mmCIF file of C-alpha atoms and ligand atoms in Angstrom:
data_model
loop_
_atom_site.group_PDB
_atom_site.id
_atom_site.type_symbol
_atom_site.label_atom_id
_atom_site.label_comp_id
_atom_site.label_asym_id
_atom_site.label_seq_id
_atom_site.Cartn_x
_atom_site.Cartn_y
_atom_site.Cartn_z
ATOM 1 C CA UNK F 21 7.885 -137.423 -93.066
ATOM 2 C CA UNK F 22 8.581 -140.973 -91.578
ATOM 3 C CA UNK F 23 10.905 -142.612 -93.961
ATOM 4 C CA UNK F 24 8.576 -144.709 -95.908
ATOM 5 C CA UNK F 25 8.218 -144.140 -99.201
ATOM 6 C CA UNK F 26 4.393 -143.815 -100.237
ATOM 7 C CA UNK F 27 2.518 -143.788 -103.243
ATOM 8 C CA UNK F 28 2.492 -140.550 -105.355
ATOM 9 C CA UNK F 29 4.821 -137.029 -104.834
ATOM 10 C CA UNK F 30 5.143 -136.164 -101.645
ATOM 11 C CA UNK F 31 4.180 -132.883 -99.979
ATOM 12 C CA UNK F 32 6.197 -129.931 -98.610
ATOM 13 C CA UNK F 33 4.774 -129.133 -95.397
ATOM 14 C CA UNK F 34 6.745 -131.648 -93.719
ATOM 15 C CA UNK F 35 3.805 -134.201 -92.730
ATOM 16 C CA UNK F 36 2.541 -137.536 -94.449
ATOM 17 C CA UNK F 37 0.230 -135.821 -97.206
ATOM 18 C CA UNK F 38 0.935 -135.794 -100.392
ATOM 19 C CA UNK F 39 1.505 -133.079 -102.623
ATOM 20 C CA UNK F 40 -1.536 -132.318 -104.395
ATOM 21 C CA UNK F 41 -3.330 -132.454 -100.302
ATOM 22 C CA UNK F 42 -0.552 -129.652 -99.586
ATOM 23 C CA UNK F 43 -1.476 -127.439 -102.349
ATOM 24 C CA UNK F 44 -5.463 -127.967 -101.039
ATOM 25 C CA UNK F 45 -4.851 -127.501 -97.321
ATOM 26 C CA UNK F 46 -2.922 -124.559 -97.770
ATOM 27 C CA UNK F 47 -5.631 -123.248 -101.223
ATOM 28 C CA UNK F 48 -8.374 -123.709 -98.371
ATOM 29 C CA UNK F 49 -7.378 -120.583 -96.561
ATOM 30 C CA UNK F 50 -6.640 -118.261 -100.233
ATOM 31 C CA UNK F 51 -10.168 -119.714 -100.872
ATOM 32 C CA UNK F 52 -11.710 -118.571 -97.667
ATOM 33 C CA UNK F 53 -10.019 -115.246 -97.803
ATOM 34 C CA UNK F 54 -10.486 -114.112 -101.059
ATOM 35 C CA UNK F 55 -14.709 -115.336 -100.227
ATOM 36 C CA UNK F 56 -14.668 -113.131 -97.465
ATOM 37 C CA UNK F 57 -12.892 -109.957 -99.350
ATOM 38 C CA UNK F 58 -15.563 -110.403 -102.456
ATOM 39 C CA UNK F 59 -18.697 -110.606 -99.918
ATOM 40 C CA UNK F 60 -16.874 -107.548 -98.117
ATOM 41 C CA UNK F 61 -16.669 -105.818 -101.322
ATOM 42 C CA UNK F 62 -20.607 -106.230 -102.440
ATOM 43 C CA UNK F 63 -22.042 -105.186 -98.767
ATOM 44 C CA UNK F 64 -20.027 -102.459 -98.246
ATOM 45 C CA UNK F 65 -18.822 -101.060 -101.712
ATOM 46 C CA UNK F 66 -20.923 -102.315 -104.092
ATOM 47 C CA UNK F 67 -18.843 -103.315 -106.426
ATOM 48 C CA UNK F 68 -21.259 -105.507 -108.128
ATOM 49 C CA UNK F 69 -19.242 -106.520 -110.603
ATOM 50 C CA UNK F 70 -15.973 -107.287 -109.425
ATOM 51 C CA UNK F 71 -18.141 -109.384 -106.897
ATOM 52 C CA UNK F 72 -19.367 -111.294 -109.638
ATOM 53 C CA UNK F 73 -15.856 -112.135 -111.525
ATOM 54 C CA UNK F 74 -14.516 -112.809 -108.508
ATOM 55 C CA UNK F 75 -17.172 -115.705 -107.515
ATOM 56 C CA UNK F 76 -16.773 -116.980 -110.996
ATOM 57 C CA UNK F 77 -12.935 -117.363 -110.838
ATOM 58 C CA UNK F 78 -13.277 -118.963 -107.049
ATOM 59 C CA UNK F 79 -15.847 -121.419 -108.344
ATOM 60 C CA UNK F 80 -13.568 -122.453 -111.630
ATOM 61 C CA UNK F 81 -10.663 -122.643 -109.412
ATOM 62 C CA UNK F 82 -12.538 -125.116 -107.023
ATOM 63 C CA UNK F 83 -13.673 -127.161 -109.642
ATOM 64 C CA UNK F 84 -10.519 -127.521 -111.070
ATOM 65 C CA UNK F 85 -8.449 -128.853 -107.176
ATOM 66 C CA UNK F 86 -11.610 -131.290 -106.840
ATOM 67 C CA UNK F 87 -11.211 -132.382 -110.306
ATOM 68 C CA UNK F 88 -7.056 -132.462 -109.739
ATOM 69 C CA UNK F 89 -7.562 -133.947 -106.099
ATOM 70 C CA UNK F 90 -10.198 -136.422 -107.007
ATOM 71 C CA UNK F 91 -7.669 -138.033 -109.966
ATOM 72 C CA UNK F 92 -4.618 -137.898 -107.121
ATOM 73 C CA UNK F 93 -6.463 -139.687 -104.875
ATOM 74 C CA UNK F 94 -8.121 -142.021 -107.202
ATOM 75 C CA UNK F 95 -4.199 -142.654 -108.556
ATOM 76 C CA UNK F 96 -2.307 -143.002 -105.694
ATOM 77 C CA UNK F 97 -4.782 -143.371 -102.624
ATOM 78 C CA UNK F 98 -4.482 -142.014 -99.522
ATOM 79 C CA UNK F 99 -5.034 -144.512 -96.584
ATOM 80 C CA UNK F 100 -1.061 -145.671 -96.554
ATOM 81 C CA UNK F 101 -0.390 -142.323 -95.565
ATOM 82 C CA UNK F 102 -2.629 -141.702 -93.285
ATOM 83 C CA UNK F 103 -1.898 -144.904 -91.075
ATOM 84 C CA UNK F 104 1.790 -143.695 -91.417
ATOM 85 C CA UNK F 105 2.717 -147.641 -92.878
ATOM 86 C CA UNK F 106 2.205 -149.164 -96.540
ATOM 87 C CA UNK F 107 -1.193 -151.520 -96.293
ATOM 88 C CA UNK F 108 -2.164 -150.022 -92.964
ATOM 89 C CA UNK F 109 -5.318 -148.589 -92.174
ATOM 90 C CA UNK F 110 -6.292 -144.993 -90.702
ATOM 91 C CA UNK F 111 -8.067 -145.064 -87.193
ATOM 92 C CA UNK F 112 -11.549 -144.681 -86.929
ATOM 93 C CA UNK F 113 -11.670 -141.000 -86.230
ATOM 94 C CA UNK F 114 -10.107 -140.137 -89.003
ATOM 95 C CA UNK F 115 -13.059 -141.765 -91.119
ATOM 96 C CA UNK F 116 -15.447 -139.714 -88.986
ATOM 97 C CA UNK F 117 -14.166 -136.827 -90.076
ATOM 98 C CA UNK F 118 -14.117 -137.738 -93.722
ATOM 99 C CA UNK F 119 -17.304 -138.384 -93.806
ATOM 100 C CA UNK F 120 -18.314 -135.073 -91.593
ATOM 101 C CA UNK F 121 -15.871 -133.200 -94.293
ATOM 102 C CA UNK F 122 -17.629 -134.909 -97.398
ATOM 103 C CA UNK F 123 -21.235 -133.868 -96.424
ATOM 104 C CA UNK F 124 -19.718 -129.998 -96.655
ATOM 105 C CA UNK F 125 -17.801 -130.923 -99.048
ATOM 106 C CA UNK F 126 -20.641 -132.579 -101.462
ATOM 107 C CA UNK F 127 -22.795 -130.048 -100.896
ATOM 108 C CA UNK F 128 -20.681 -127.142 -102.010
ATOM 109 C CA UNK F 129 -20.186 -128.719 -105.342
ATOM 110 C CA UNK F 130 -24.164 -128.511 -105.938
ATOM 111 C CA UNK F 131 -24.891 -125.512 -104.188
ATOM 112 C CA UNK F 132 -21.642 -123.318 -105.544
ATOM 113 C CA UNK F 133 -22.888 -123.952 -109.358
ATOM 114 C CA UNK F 134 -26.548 -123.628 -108.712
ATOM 115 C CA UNK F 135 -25.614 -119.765 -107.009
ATOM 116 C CA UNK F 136 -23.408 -118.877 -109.671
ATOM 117 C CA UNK F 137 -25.447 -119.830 -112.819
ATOM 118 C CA UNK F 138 -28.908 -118.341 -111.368
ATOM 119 C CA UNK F 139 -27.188 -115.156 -110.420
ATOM 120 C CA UNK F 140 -25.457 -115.071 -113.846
ATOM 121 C CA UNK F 141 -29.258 -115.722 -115.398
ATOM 122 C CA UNK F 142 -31.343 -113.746 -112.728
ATOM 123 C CA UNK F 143 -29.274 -110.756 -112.031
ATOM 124 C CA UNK F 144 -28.846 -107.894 -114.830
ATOM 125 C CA UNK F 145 -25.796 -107.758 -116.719
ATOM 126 C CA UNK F 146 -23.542 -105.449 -115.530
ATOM 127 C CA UNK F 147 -25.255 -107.487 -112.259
ATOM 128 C CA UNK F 148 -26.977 -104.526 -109.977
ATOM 129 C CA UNK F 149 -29.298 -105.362 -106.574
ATOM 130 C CA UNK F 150 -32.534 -106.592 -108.535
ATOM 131 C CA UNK F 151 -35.923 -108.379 -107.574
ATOM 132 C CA UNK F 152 -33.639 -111.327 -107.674
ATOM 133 C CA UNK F 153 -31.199 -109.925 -104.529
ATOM 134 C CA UNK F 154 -33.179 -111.785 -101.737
ATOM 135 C CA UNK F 155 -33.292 -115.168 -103.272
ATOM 136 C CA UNK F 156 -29.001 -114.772 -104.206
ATOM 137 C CA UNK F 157 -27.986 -113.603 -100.378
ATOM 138 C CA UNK F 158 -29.998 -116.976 -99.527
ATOM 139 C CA UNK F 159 -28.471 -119.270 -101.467
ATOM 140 C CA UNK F 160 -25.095 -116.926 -101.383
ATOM 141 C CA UNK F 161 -24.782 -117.452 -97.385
ATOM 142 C CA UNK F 162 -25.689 -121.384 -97.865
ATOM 143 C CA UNK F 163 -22.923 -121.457 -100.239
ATOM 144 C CA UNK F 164 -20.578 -119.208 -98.216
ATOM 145 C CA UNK F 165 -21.060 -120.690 -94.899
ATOM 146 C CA UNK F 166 -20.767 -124.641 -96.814
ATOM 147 C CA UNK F 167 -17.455 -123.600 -98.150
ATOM 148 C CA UNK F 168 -15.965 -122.470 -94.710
ATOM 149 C CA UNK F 169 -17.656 -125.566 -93.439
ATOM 150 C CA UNK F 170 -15.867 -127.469 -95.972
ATOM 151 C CA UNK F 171 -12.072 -125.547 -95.307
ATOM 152 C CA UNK F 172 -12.484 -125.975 -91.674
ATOM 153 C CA UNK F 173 -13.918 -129.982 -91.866
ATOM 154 C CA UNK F 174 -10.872 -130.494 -94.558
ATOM 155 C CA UNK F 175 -8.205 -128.845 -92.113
ATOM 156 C CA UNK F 176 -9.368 -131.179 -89.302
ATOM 157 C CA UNK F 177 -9.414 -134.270 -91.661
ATOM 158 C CA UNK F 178 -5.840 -133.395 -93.133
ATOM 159 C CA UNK F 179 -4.974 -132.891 -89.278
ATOM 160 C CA UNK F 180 -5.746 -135.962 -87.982
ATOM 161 C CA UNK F 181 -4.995 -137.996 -91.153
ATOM 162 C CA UNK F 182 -1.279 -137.242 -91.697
ATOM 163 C CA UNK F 183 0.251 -134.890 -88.954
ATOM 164 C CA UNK F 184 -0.934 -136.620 -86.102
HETATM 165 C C1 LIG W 22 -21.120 -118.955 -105.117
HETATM 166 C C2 LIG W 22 -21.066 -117.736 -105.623
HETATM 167 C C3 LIG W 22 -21.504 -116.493 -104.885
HETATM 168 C C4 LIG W 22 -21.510 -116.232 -103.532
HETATM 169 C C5 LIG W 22 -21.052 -117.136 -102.388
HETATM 170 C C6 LIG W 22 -22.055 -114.901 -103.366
HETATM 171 C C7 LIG W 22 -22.228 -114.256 -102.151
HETATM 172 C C8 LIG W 22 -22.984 -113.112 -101.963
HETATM 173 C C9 LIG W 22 -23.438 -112.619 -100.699
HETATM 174 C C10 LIG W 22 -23.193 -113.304 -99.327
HETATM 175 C C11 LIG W 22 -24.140 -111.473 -100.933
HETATM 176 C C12 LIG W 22 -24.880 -110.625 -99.905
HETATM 177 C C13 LIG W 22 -24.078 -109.495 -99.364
HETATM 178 C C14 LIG W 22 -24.959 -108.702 -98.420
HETATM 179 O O1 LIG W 22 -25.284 -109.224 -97.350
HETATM 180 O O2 LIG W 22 -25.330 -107.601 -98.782
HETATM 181 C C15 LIG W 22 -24.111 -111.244 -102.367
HETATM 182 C C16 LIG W 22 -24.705 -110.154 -103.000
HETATM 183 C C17 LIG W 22 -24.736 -109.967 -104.366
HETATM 184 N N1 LIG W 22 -24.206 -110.817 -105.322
HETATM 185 FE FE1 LIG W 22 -23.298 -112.555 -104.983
HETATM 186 N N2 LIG W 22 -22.356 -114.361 -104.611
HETATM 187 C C18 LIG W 22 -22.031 -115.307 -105.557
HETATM 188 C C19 LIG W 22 -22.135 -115.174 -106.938
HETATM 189 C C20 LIG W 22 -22.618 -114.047 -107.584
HETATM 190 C C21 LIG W 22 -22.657 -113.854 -109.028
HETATM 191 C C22 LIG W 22 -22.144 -114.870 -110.060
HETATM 192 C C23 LIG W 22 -23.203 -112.624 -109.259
HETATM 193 C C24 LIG W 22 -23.492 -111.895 -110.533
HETATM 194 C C25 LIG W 22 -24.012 -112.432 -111.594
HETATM 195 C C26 LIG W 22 -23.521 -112.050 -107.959
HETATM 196 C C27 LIG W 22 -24.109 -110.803 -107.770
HETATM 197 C C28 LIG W 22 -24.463 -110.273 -106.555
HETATM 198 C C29 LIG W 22 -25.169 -109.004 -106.405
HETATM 199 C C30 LIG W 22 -25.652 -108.077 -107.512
HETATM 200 C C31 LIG W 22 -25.334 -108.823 -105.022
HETATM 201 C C32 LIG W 22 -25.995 -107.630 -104.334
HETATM 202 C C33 LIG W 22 -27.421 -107.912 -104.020
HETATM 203 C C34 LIG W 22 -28.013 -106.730 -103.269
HETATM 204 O O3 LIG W 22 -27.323 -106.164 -102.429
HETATM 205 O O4 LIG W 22 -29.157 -106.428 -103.527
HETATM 206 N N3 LIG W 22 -23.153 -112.923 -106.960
HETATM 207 N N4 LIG W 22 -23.409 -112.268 -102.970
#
């Protein structure tokens, strides 16, 4: 931290971010991990259904930190602390990669319902490999490969906003 005293809670890694951006930067990498396990577990074990409670939970927990992030940062802002002074602005790279981070970002919150609610519909219940299984591991990678997109764009935002 830097002494001034911003908007908001602060966080607890020890850089300009604020709390609720903490909890986000460091739920990114749970996020990815836990992605990575259930995909592991429906190639390799089938384990249909844990798969599928699994996806649900990850895509009610994301819902949730945009819904809590998008109220912090409606509340409290963010720019102060990511120009490091009260009324400053950030540098122009760090709008780049907002913007680069949103269209990932965006996207997921389309695509990440739209998987889960036509596998729910599509695939039997218990969910087994069905007609359906081609058109899910399409949209399933999209929405797989946008979420990483969106952890790795968010880390390099949250970098160059408020540690740099
Ligand atoms: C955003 C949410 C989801 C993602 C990212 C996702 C991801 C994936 C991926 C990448 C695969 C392919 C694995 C492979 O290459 O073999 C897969 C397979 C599968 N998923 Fe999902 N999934 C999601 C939601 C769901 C839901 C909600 C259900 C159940 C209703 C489900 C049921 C299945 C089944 C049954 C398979 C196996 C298909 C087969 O091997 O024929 N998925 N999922």
């Amino acid at each position: 931290m830097d002494g001034v005293t911003y908007p908001g809670f602060d966080g607890f890694l020890g850089t300009r971010a604020s709390l609720v951006l903490d909890l986000l930067f460091l739920a990114m990498f749970v996020v990815v991990l836990v992605l990575a396990w259930s995909i592991i577990q429906v190639k390799y074990r089938r384990r249909y259904q844990l798969h599928k409670w699994v996806q649900i939970v990850l895509g009610v927990v994301l819902l949730s930190a945009v819904i809590i992030f998008e109220i912090d940062i409606r509340l409290h802002g963010w720019e102060d602390r990511a120009a490091g002074q009260l009324g400053g602005h950030p540098a122009a790279d760090v709008w780049t990669a907002l913007y680069i981070h949103l269209v990932f970002a965006v996207s997921s919150v389309i695509i990440w319902p739209i998987t889960i609610i036509q596998a729910l519909r599509k695939f039997p219940n218990p969910p087994l490999p069905s007609d359906y299984s081609g058109r899910h591991k399409t949209w399933a990678s999209l929405a797989a490969a946008d979420m990483l997109l969106t952890a790795i764009t968010g880390w390099t935002f949250y970098y160059l906003a408020f540690v740099r």
